[in-house]
Coordinates of C-alpha atoms in Angstrom, one line a residue:
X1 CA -19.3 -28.5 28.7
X2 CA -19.5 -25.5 30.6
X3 CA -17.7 -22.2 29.7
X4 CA -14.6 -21.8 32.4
X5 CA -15.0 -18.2 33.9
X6 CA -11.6 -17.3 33.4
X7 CA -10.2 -14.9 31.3
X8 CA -7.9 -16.5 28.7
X9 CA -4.3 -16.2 28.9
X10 CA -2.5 -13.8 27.2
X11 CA -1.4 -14.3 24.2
X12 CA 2.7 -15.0 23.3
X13 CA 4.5 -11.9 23.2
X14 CA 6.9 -13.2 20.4
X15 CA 3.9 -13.8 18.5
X16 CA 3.1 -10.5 19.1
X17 CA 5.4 -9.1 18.2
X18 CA 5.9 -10.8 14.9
X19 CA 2.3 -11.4 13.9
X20 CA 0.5 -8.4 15.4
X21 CA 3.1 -6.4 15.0
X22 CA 5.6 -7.6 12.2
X23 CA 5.5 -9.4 8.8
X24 CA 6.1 -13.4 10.5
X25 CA 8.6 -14.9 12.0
X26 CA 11.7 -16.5 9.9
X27 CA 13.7 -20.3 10.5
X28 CA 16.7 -18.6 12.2
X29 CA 14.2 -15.8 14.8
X30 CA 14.7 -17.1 18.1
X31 CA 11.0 -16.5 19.5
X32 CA 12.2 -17.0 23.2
X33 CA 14.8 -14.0 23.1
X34 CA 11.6 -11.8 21.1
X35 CA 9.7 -12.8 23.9
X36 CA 12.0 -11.3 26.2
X37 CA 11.7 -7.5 25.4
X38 CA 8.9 -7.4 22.5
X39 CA 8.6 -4.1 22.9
X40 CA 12.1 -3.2 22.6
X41 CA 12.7 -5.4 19.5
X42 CA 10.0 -3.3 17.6
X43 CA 10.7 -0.1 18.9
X44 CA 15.0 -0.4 18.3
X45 CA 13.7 -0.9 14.4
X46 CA 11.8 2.8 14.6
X47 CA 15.0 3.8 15.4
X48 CA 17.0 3.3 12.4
X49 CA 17.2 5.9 10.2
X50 CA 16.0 6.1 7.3
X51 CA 14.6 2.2 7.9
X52 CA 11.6 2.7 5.3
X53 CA 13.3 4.2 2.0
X54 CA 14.6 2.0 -0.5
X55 CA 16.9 4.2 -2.5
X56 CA 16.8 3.6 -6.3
X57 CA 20.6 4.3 -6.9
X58 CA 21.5 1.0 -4.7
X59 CA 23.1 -1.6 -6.3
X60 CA 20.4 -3.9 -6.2
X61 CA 17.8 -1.0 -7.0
X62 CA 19.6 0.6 -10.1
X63 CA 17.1 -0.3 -12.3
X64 CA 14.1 1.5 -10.3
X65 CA 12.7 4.6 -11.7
X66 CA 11.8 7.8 -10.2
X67 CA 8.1 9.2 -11.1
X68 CA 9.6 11.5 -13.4
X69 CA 11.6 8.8 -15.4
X70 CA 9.0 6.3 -15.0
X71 CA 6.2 8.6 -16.9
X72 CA 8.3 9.7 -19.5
X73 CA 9.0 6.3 -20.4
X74 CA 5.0 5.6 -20.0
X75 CA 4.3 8.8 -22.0
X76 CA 6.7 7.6 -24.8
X77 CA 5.6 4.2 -25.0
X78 CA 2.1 4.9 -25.1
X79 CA 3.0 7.4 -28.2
X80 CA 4.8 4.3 -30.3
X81 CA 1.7 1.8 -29.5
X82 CA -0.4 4.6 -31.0
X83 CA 1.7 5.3 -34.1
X84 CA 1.7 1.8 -34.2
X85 CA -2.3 1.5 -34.6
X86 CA -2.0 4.3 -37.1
X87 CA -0.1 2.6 -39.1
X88 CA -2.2 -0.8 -38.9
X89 CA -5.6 1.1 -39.5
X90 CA -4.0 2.8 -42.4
X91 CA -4.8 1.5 -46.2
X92 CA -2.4 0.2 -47.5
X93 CA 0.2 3.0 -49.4
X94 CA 2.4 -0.1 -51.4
X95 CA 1.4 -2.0 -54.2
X96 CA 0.9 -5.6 -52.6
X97 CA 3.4 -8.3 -52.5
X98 CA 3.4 -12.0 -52.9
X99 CA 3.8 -13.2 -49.6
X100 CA 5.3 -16.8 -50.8
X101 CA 7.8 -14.7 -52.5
X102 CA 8.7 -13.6 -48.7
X103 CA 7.3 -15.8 -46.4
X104 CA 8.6 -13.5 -43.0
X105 CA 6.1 -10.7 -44.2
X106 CA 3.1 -13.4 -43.4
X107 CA 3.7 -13.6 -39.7
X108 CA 3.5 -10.5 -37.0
X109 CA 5.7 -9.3 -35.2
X110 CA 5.6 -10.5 -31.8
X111 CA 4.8 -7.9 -29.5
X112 CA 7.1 -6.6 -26.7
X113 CA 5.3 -6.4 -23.0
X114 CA 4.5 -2.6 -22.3
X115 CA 7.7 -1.2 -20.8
X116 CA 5.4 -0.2 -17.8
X117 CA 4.5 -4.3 -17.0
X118 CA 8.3 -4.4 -16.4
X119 CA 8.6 -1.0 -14.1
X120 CA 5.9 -2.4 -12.5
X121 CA 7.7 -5.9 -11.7
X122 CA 10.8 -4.5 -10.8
X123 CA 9.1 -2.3 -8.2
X124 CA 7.4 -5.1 -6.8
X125 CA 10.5 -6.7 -6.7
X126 CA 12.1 -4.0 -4.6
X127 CA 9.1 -4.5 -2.1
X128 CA 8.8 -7.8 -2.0
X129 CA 12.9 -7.8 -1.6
X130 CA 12.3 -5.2 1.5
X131 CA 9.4 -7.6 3.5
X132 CA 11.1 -10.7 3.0
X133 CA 14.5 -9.0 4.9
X134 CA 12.8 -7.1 7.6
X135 CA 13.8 -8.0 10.7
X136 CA 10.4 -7.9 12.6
X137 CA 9.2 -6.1 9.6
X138 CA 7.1 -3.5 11.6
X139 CA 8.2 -0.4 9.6
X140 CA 6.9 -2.4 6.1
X141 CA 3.7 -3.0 7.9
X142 CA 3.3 0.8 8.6
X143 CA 4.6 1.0 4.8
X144 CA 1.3 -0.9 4.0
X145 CA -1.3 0.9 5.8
X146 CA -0.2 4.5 4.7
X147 CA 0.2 3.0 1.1
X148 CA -3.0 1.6 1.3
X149 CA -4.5 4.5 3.3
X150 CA -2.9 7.1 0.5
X151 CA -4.1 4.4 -2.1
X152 CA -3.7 4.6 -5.9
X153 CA -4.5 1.6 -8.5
X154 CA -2.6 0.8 -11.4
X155 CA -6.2 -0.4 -13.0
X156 CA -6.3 3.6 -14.0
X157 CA -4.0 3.5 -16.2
X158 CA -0.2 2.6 -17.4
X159 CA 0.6 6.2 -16.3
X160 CA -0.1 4.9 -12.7
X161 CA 1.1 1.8 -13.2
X162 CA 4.3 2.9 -14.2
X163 CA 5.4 5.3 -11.6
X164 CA 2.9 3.0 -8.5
X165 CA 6.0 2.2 -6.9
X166 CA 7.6 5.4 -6.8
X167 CA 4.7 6.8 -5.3
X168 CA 5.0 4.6 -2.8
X169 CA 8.4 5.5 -2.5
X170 CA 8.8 8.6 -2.4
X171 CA 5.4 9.7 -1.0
X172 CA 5.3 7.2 1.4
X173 CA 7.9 6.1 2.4
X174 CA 10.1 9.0 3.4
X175 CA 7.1 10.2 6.1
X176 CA 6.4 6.8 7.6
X177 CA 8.0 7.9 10.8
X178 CA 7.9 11.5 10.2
X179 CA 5.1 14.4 10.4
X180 CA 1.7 13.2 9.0
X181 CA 1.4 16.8 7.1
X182 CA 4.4 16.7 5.1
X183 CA 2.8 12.9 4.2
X184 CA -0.4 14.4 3.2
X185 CA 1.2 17.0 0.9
X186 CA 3.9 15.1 -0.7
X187 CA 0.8 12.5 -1.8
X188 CA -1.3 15.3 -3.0
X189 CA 1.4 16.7 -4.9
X190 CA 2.2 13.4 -6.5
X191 CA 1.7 12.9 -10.0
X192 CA 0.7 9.4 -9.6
X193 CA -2.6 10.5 -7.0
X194 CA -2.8 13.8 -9.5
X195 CA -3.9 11.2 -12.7
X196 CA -5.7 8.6 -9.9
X197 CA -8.3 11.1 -8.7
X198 CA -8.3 13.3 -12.3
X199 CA -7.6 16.2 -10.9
X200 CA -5.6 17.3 -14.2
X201 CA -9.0 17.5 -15.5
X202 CA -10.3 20.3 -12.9
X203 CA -10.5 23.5 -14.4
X204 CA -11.7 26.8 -11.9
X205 CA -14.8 27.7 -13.7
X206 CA -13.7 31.4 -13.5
X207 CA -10.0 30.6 -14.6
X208 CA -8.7 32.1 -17.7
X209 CA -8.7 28.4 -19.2
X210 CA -12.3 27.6 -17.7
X211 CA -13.8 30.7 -19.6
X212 CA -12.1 29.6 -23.1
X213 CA -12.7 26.2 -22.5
X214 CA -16.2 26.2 -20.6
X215 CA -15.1 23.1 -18.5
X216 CA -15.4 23.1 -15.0
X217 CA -14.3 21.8 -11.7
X218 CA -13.4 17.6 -10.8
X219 CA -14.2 17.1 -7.2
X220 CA -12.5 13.6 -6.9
X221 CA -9.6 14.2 -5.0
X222 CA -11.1 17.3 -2.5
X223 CA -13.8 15.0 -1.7
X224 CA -11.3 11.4 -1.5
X225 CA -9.1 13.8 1.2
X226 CA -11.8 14.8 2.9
X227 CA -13.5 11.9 3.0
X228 CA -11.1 9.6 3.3
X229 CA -7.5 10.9 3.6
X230 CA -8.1 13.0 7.0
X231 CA -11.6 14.1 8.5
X232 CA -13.5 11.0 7.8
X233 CA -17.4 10.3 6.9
X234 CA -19.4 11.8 9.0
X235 CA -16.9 14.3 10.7
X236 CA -18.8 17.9 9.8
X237 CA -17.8 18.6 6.5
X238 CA -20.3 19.6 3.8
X239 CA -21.0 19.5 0.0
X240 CA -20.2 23.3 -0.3
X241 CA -17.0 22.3 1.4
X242 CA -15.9 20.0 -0.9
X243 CA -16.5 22.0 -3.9
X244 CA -14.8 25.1 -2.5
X245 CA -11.4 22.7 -1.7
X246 CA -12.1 21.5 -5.5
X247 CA -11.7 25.0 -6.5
X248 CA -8.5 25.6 -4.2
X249 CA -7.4 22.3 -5.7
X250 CA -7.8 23.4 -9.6
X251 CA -4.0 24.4 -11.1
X252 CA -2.3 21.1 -9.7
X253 CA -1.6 19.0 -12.7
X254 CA 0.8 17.3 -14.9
X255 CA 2.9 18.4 -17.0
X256 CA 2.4 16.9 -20.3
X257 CA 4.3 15.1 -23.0
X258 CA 4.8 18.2 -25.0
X259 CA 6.0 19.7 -22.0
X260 CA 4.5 22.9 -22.6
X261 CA 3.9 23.2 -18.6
X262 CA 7.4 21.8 -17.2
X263 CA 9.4 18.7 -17.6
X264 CA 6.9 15.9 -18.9
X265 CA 5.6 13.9 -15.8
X266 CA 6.4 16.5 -13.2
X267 CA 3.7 18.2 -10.8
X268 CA 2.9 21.6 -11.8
X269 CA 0.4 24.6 -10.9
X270 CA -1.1 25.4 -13.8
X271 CA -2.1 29.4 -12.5
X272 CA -4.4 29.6 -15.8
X273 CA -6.8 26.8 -14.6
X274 CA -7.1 27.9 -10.8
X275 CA -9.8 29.1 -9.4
X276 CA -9.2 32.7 -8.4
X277 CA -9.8 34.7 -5.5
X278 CA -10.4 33.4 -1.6
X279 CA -12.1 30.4 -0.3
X280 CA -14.0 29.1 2.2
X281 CA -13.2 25.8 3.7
X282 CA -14.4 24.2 7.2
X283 CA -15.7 28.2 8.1
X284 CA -12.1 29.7 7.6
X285 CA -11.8 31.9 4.8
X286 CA -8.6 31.2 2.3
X287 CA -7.1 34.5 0.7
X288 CA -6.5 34.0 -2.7
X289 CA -2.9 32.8 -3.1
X290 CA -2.6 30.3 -6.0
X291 CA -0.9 27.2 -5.1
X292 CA -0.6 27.5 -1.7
X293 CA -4.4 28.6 -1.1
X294 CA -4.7 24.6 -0.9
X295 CA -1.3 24.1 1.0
X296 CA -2.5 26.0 3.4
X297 CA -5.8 24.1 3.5
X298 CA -4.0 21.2 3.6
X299 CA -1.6 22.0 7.1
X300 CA -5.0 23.0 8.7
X301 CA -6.6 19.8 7.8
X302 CA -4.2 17.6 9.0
X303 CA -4.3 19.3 12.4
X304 CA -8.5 18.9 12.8
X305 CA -9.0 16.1 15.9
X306 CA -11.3 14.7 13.6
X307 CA -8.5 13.7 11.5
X308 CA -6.6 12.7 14.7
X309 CA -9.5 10.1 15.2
X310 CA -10.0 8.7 11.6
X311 CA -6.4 8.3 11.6
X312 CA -6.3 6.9 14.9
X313 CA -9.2 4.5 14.2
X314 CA -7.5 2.9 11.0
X315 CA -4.5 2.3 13.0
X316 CA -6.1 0.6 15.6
X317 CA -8.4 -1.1 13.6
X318 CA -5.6 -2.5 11.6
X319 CA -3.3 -3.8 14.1
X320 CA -5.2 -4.2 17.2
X321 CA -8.7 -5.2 16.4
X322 CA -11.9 -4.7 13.7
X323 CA -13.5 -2.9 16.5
X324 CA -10.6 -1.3 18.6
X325 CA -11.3 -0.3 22.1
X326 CA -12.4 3.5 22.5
X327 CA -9.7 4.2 25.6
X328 CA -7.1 2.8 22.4
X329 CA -8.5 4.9 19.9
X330 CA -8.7 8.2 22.4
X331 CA -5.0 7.8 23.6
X332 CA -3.9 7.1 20.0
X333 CA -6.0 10.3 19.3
X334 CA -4.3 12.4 21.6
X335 CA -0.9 11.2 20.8
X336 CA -1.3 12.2 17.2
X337 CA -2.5 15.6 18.4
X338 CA 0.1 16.3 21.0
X339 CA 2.8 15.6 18.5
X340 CA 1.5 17.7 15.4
X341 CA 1.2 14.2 13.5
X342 CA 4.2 12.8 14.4
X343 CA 4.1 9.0 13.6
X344 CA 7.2 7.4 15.2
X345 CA 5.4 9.4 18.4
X346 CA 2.0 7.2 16.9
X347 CA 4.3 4.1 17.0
X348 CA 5.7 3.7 19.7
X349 CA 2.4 4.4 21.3
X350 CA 0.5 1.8 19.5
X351 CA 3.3 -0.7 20.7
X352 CA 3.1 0.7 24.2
X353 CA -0.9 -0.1 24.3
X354 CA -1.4 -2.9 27.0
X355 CA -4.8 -4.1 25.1
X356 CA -2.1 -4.5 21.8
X357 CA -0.3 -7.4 24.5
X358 CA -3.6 -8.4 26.3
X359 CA -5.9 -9.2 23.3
X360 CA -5.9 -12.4 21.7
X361 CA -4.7 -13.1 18.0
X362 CA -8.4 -12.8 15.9
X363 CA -7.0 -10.7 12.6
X364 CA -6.8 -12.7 9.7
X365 CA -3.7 -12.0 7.6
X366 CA -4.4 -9.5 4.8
X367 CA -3.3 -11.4 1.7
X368 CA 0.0 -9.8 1.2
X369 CA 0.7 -10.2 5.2
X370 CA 0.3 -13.5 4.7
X371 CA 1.7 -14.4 1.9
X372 CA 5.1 -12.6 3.1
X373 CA 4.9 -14.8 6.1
X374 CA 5.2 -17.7 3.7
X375 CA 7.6 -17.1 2.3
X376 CA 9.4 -15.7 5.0
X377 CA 8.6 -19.1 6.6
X378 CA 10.2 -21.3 4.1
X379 CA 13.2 -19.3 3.5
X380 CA 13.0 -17.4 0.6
X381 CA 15.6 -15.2 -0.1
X382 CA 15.2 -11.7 -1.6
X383 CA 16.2 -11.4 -4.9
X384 CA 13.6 -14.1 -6.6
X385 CA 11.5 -13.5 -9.1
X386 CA 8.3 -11.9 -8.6
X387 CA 5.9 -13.1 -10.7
X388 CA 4.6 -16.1 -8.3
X389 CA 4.3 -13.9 -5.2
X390 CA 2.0 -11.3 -7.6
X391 CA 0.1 -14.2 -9.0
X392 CA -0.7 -15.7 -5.1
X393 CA -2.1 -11.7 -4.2
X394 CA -4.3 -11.6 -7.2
X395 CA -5.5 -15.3 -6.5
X396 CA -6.4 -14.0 -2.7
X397 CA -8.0 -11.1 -3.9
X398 CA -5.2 -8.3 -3.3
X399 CA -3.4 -7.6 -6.1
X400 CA -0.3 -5.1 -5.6
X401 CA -0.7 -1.8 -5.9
X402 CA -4.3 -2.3 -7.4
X403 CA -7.1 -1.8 -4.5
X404 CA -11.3 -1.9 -5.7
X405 CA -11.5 2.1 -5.2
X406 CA -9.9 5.3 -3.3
X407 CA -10.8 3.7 -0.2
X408 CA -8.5 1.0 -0.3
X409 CA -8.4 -2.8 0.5
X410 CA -10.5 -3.6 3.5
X411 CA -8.8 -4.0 6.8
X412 CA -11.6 -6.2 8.3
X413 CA -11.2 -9.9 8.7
X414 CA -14.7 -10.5 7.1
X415 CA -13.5 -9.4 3.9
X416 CA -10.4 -12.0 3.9
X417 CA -12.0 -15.2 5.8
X418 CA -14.4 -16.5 2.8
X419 CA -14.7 -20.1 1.7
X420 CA -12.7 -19.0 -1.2
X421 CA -10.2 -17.5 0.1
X422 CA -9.0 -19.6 2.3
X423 CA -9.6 -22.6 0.0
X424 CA -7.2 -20.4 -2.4
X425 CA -4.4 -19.9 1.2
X426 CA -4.4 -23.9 1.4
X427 CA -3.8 -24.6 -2.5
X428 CA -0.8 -21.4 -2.0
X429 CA 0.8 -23.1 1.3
X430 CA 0.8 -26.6 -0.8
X431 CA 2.7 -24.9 -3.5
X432 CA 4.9 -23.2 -1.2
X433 CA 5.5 -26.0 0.6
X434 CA 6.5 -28.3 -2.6
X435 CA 8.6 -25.0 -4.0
X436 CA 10.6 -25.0 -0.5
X437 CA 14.4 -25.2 -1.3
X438 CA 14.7 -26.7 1.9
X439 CA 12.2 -28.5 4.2
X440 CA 13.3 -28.8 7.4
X441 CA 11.6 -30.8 10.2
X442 CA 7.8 -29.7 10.1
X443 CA 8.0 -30.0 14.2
X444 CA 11.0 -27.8 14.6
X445 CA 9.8 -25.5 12.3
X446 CA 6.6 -25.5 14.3
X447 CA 8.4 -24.5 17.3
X448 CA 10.4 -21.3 15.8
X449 CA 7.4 -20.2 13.5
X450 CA 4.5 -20.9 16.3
X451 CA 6.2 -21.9 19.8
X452 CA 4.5 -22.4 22.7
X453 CA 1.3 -20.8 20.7
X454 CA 0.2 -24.2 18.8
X455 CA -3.0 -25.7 20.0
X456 CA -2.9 -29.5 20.6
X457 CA -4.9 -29.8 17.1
X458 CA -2.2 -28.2 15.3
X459 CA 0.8 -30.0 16.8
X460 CA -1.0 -33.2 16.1
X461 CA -2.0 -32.8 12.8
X462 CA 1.6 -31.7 11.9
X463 CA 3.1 -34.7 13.5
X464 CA 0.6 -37.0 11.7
X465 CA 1.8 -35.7 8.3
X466 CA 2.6 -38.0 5.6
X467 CA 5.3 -36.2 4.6
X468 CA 7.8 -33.2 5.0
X469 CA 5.7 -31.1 2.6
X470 CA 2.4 -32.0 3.9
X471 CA 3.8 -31.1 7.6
X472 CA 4.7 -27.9 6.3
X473 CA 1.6 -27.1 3.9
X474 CA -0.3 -27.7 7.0
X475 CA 1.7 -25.4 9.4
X476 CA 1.6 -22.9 7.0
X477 CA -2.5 -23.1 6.7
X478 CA -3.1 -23.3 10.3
X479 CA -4.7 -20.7 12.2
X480 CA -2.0 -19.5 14.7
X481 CA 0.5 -18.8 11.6
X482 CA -2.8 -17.2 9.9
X483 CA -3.6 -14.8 12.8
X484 CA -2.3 -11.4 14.1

């Protein structure tokens, strides 16, 4: 059959809106009204204040930690599990007893979870909480790619995994509509990217603790910001630049359990491990001025146009398209520049992009996209346990909180659209589907999840089901609810 010539229609604003845009539609959205204003229902959620925080003294977030608290209680339980191993490798001090004469002394003690497993699941919690009540849920998605942009991975250690989520809160989330400078240096700062990129192991080689020591600098995190946090491969920088920034870099550390620096778990500058005197960084010279040598470094990075372009890139890359148009890229680009990295600015202009209304659906769900669509699908309500929803993101590949390396998970479809993985998508939307407290009419759901959207195949196949289940395991697998 012969390709027709015309272009294909655009595709449904709601969808849009929700998909492209947002976390999924829910049973009680009314896609038609969406459809109506699209642009307006996303952009009235950039206007709410303070729409991205999710405060830890809420009610339903008392038990949240800051990163201070979180550490601490890290730090401390990482000191009982090794007293604990002490005291098992130890010889025995006590003559031995008869064990029949007291049977409990045969059996261990069971083991209590690592307090930082349940930090850990109670953030999640509080995320998972926040997607699943988003109305369109475009401020979460812009959560997502800065937290995965600014990544850390609780693979590194309990230390990160017990303050992951308050990094993400309050590095992240306070700046996703504000200035993308004060992002950049609250992350930097944070103990949680401080530990991830072992920068409390760099030591300026001329610093009063480098000479005593002899231990030298730990490039990691000036070359992940360079690299990856603003300019970008390939945008100028050199070797001699990154070491230079790893010398500007050396002093910001931890403060330890002992707390010999500050408060245990805090951000410090350490002035005995910096590097002293000026610096040269991207051909400006740095005059010697402790911790703010890199602060400095750090304002003038974030205004380069190459990092106005990398970050421009990754934003259209993730909502738009794998291979964004240039004209997108360039306006996004300029925006970012005009504005001094002002993001609600970047927003609303990625939302105002006629190719992000124009272009068809292609993106594949990331994992945690679409498992949130799931279960905003079928009705979840916040507030349920979290342990399925983490087992269905390490099952698709994405675990929380835990990407393969500094550069993040990948935000290509190719990565996502294996065999595997969506093998793994239909066994999750069967589950859902039977775990459903309520399973409504597969057709109607069809309609307010989908609308006018569904191809002929996927309407059929729906209406063909055997069951209510089946009719919504296969709405959920299908590719217009997998798409954005």
């Amino acid at each position: 059959m012969a390709l027709s010539a015309s272009s294909p229609a655009p595709p449904d604003p709601a969808l849009v809106a929700l998909n492209r845009f947002g976390l999924g539609a829910r049973p009680d959205d009314d896609l038609g009204k969406i459809a109506a204003d699209p642009r307006g229902y996303l952009k009235a959620e950039l206007k709410q204040q303070d729409i991205a925080l999710i405060p830890a003294d809420a009610s339903k977030n008392a038990g949240l930690l800051d990163s201070t608290a979180a550490i601490q209680a890290s730090m401390a339980a990482a000191a009982e599990r090794k007293a604990a191993r002490v005291a098992k490798a130890a010889p025995a001090m006590q003559p031995a007893t008869d064990t029949a004469d007291n049977p409990t002394d045969a059996k261990e003690k069971p083991v209590a979870p690592p307090v930082e497993a349940d930090i850990y699941r109670d953030e999640a919690q509080a995320r998972f909480d926040r997607a699943l009540g988003a109305a369109p849920g475009f401020v979460e998605r812009l959560v997502g790619f800065w937290s995965n942009h600014f990544c850390v991975s609780v693979a590194k250690g309990q230390i990160v995994r017990a303050c992951a989520g308050a990094f993400e809160r309050e590095a992240i989330r306070p700046f996703v509509l504000g200035r993308f400078a004060d992002m950049l240096l609250a992350v930097e700062h944070h103990p949680a990217m401080l530990f991830y990129l072992d920068n409390q192991q760099s030591i300026g080689p001329d610093s009063r603790a480098g000479k005593r020591r002899g231990r030298g600098l730990n490039e990691n995190l000036a070359r992940e910001i360079l690299e990856l946090h603003t300019l970008g491969v390939g945008s100028g920088y050199s070797q001699a630049d990154v070491t230079s920034f790893a010398g500007m870099l050396t002093g910001w550390t931890i403060a330890g359990r002992k707390g010999r620096l500050g408060e245990p778990g805090t951000f410090v500058f350490n002035a005995n491990a910096h590097q002293p005197g000026e610096a040269v960084l991207l051909g400006k010279t740095y005059p010697a001025g402790g911790m703010g040598q890199a602060e400095a470094a750090l304002n003038d990075i974030a205004r380069q146009p190459a990092t106005a372009r990398h970050i421009a890139t990754k934003l259209a890359r993730h909502f738009l398209a794998d291979d964004p148009s240039p004209q997108s890229v360039a306006h996004l680009a300029e925006v970012f520049t005009k504005t001094d990295g002002d993001l609600r600015a970047l927003a609303l202009a990625l939302v105002d992009l006629p190719e992000a209304w124009s272009m068809p659906l292609t993106k594949l769900r990331s994992p945690f996209d679409y498992v949130v669509a799931v279960r905003r699908a079928i009705g979840a309500s916040a507030g349920n346990e979290p342990q399925r929803t983490l087992r269905w993101l390490r099952a698709l590949g994405e675990p929380l909180w835990q990407p393969p390396g500094p550069n993040g998970f990948s935000d290509r479809t190719d990565n996502w659209a294996s065999a595997e993985g969506l093998k793994t998508r239909l066994d999750i939307a069967w589950q859902a589907a039977r775990q459903a407290d309520n399973v409504g009419n597969p057709d109607a759901m069809l309609s307010t999840l989908i609308g006018a959207s569904a191809s002929a195949e996927t309407r059929e196949a729906v209406a063909r089901a055997e069951s209510k289940q089946q009719g919504l395991a296969l709405l959920l697998i299908a590719p217009e609810f997998q798409r954005r």
